[in-house]
PDB file of C-alpha atoms in Angstrom:
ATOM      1  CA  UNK A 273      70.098 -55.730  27.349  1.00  0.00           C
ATOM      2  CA  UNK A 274      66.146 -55.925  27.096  1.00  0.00           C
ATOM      3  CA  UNK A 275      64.060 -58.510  27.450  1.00  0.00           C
ATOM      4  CA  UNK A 276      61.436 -57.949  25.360  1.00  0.00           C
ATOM      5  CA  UNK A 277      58.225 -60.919  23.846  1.00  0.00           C
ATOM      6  CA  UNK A 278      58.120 -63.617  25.966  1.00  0.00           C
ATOM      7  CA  UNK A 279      56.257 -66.815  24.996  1.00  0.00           C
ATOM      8  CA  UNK A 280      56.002 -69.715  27.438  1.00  0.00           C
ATOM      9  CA  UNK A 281      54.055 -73.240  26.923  1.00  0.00           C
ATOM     10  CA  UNK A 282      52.752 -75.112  29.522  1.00  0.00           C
ATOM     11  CA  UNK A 283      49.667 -76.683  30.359  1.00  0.00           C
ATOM     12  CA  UNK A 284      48.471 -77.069  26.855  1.00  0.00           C
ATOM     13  CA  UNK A 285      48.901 -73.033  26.882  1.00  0.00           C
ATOM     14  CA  UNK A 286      50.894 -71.145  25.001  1.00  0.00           C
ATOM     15  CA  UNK A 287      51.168 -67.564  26.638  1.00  0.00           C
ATOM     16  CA  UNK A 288      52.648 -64.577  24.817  1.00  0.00           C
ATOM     17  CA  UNK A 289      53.476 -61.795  26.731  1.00  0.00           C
ATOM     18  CA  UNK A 290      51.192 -62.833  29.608  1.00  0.00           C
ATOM     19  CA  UNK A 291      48.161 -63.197  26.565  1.00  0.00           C
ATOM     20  CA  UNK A 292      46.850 -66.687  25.681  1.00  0.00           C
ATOM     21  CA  UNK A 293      47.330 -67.365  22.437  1.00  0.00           C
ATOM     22  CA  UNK A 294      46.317 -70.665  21.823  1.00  0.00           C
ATOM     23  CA  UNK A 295      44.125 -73.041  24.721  1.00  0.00           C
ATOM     24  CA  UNK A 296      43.871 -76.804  24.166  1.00  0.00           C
ATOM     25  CA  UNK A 297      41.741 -79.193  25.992  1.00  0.00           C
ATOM     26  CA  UNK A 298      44.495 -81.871  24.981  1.00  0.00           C
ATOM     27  CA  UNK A 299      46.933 -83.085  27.844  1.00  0.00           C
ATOM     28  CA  UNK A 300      49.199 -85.310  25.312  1.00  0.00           C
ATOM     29  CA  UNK A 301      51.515 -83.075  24.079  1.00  0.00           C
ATOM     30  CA  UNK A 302      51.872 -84.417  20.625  1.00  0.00           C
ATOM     31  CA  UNK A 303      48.347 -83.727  19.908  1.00  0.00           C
ATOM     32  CA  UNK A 304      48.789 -80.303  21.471  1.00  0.00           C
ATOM     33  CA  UNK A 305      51.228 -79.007  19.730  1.00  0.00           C
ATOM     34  CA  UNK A 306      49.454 -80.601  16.022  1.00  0.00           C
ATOM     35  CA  UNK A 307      46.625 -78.488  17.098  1.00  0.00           C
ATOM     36  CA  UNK A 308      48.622 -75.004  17.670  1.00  0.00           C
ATOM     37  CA  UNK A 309      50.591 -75.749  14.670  1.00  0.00           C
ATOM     38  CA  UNK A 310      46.764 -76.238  12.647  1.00  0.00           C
ATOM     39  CA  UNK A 311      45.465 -73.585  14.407  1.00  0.00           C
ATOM     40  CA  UNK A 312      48.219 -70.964  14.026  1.00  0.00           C
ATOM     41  CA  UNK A 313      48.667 -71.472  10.771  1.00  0.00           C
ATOM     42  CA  UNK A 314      52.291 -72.359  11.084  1.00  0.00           C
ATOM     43  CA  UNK A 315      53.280 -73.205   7.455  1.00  0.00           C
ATOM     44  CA  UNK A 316      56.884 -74.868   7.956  1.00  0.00           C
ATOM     45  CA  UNK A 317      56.350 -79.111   6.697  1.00  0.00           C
ATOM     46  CA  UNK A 318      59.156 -79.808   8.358  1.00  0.00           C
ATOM     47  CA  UNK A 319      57.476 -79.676  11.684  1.00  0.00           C
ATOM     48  CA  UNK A 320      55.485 -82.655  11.199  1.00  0.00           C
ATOM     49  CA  UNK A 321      58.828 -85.119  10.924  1.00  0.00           C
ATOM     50  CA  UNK A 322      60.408 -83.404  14.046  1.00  0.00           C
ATOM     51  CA  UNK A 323      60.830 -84.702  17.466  1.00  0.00           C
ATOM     52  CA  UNK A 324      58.279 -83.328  20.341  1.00  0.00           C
ATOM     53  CA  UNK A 325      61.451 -81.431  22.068  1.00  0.00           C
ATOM     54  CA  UNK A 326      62.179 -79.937  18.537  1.00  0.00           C
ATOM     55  CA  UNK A 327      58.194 -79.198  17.908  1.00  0.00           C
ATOM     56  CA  UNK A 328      58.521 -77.739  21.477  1.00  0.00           C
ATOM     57  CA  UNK A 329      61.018 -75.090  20.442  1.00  0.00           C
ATOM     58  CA  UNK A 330      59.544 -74.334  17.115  1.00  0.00           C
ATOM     59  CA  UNK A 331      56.340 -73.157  18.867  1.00  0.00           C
ATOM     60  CA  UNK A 332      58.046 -70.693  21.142  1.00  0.00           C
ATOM     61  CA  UNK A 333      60.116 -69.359  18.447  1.00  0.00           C
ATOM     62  CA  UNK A 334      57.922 -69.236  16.246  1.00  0.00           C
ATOM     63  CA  UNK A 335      55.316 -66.922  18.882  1.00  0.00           C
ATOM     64  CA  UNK A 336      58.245 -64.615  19.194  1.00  0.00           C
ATOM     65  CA  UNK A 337      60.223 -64.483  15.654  1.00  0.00           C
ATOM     66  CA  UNK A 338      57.200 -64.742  13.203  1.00  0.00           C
ATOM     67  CA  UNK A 339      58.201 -63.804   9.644  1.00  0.00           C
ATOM     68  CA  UNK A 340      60.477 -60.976  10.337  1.00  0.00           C
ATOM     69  CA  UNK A 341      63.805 -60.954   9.475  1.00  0.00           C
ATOM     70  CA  UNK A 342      65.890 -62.660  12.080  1.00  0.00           C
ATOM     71  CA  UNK A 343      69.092 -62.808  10.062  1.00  0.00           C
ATOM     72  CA  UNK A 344      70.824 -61.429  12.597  1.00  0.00           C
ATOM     73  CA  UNK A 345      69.048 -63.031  15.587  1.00  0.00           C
ATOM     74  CA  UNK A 346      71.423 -65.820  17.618  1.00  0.00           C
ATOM     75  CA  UNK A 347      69.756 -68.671  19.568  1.00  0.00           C
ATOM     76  CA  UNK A 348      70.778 -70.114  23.367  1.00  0.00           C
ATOM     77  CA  UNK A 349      68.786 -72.335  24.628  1.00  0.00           C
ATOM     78  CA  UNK A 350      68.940 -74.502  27.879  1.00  0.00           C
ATOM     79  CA  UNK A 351      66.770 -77.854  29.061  1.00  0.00           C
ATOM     80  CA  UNK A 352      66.962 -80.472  31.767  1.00  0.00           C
ATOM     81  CA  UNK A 353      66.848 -83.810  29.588  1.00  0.00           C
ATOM     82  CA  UNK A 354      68.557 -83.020  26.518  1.00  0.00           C
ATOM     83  CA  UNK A 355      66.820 -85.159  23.932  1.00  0.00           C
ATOM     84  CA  UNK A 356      66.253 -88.043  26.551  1.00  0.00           C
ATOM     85  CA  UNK A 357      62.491 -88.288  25.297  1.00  0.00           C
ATOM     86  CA  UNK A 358      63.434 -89.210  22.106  1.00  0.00           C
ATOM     87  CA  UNK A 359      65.993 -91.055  23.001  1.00  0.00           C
ATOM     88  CA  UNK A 360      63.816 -93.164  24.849  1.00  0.00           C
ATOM     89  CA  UNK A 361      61.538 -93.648  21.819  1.00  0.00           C
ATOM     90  CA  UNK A 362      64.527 -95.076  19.529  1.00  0.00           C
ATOM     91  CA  UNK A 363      65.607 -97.486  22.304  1.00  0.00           C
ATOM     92  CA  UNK A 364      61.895 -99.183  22.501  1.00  0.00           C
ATOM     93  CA  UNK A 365      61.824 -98.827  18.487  1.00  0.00           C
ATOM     94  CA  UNK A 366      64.779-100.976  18.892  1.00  0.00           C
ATOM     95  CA  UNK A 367      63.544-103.339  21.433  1.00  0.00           C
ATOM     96  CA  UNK A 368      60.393-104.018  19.838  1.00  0.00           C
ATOM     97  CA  UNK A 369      62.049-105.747  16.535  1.00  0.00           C
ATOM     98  CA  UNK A 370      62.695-108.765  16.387  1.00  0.00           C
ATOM     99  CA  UNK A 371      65.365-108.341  14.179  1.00  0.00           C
ATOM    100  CA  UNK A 372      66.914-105.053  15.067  1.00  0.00           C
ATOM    101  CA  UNK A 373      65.870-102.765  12.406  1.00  0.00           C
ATOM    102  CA  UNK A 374      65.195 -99.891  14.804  1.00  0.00           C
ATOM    103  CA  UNK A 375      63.187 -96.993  12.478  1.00  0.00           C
ATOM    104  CA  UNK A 376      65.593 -94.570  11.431  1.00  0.00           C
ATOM    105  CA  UNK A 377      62.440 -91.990  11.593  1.00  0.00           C
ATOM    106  CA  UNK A 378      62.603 -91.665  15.430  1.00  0.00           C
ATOM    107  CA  UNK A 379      66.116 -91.202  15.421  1.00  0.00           C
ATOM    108  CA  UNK A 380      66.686 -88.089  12.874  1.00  0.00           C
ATOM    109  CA  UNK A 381      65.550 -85.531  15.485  1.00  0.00           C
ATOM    110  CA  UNK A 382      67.379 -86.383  18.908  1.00  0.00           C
ATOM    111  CA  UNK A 383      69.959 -84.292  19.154  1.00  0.00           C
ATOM    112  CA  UNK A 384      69.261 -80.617  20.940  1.00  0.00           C
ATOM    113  CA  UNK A 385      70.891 -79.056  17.946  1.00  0.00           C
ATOM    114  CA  UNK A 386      68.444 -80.215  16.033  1.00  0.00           C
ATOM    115  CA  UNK A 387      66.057 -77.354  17.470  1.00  0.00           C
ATOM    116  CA  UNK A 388      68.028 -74.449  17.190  1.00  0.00           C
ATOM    117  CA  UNK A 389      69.389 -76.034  13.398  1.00  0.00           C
ATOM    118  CA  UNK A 390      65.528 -75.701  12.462  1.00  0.00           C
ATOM    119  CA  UNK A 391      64.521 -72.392  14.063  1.00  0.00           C
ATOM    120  CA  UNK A 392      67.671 -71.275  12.516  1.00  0.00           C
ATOM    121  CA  UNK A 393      67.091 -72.650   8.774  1.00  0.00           C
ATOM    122  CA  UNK A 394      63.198 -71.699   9.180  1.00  0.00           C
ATOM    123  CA  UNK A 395      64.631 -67.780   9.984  1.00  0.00           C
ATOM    124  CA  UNK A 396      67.455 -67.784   7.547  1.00  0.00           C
ATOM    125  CA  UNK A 397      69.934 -67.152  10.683  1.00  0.00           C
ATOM    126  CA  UNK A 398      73.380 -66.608  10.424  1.00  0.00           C
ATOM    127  CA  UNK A 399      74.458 -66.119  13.639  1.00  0.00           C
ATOM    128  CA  UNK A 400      76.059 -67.962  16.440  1.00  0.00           C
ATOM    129  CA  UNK A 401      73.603 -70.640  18.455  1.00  0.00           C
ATOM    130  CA  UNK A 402      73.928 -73.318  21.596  1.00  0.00           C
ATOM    131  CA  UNK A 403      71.920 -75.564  23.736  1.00  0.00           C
ATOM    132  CA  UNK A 404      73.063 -76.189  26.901  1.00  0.00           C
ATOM    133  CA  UNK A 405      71.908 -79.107  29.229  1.00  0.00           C
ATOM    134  CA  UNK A 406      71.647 -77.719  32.933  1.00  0.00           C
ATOM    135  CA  UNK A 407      70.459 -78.963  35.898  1.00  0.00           C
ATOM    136  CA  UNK A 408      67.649 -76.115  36.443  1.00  0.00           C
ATOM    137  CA  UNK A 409      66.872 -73.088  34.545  1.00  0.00           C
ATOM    138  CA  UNK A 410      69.288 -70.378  35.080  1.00  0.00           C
ATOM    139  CA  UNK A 411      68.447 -67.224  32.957  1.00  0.00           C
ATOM    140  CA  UNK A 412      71.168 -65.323  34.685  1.00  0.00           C
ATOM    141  CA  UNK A 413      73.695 -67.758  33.355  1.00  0.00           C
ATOM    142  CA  UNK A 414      71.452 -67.897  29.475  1.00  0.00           C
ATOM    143  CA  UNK A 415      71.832 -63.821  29.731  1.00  0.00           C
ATOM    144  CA  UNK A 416      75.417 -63.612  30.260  1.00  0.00           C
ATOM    145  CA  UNK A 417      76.305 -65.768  27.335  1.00  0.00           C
ATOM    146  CA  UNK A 418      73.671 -63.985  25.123  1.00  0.00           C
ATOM    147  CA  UNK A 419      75.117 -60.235  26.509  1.00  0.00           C
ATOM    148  CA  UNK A 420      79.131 -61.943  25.775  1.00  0.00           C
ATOM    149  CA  UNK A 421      77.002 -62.639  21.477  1.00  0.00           C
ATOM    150  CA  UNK A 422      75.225 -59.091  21.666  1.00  0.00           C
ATOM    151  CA  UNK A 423      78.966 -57.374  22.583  1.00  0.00           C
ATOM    152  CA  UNK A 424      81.154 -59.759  19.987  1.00  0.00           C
ATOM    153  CA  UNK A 425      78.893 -58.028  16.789  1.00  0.00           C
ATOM    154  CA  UNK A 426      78.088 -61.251  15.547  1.00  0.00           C
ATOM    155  CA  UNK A 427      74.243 -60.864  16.619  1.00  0.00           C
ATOM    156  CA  UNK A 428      71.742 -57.836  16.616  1.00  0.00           C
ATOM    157  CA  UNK A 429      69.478 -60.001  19.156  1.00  0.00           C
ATOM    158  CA  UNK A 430      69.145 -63.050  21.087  1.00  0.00           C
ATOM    159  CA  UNK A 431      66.206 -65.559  21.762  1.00  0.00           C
ATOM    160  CA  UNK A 432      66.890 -66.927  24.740  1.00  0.00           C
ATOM    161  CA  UNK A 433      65.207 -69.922  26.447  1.00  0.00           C
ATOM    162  CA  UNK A 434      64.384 -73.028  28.608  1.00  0.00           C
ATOM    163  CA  UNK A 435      62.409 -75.924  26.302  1.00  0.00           C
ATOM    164  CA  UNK A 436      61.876 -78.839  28.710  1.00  0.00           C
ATOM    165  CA  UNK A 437      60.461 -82.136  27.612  1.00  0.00           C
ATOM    166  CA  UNK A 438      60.128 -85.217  29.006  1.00  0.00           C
ATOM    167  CA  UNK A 439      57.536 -88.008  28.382  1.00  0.00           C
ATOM    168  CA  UNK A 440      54.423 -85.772  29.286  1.00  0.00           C
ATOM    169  CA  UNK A 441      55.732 -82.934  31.256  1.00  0.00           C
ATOM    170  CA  UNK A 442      56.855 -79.793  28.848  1.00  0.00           C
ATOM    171  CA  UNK A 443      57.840 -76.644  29.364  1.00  0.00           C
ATOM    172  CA  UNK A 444      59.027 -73.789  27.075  1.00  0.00           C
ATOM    173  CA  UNK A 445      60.133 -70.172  28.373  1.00  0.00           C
ATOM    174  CA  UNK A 446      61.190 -68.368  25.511  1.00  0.00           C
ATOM    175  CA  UNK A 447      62.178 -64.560  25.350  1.00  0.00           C
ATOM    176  CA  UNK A 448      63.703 -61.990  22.792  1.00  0.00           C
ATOM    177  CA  UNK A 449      67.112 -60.061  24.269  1.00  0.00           C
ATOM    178  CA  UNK A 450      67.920 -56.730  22.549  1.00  0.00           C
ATOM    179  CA  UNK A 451      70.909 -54.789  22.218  1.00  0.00           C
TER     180      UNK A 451
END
């Protein structure tokens, strides 16, 4: 296998292939990540009703995959706190009603699927795709799954990545395994 673009976001960065491609002087990632969506020119409405984790992913992908054809492309991706952020959000949605009419809005983008089901309808994928919650990164363990797709046939390549978010801290380490 080869490792090929590599995108990562951090810092209100977002590097591709060790080149900035978009700088923001924003530290709230929401606004961050509405900027290098305006700024790109990313052109996918969906993006404004996600969740940050979700918009988190979509950036990264969306460095890498562009508007090739990723038919054939499968997607494994990894984080720390699942969709706790999100979570969180519902759960004070919840607490500040007074009758308990929590706003289904928050909730339709918490699960981790949720990413990789976007980046994957986006792309026109039909391959195989996970997210896995892990303690820590551990791109030996995200490369042996992706090398078990690559041998099976059922995928020419495999983005492969780590999309942490949590309240304020995010971080997304994204990268393209071939064949």
């Amino acid at each position: 296998m080869k490792k090929t673009d590599i995108c990562t976001i951090e810092n209100s960065k977002i590097i591709v292939n060790e080149k900035i491609i978009f700088e923001s002087e924003t530290e709230n990632f929401s606004d961050f990540a509405k900027e290098a969506y305006k700024s790109l020119e990313l052109n996918y409405p969906k993006f404004h009703k996600m969740d940050n984790l979700s918009k988190l992913a979509f950036l990264a992908s969306e460095m890498i995959l562009k508007n090739e054809n990723h038919s054939k492309t499968a997607l494994v991706f990894a984080n720390r706190s699942s969709s706790l952020d999100t979570d969180f959000k519902y759960q004070e949605s919840i607490n500040s009603q007074e009758n308990y009419f929590p706003s289904p809005a928050v909730f339709v983008y918490t699960l981790p699927n949720i990413c990789v089901g976007e980046i994957s309808i986006k792309h026109k994928m039909q391959t195989e795709n996970a997210f896995f919650v892990l303690d820590e990164f551990d791109e030996e363990f995200l490369n042996n799954y992706s090398e078990q797709i690559l041998q099976s046939g059922k995928a020419n390549k495999v983005l492969c990545g780590w999309v942490e978010l949590y309240q304020e801290n995010y971080n997304a380490f994204v990268y393209l395994l071939n064949k």
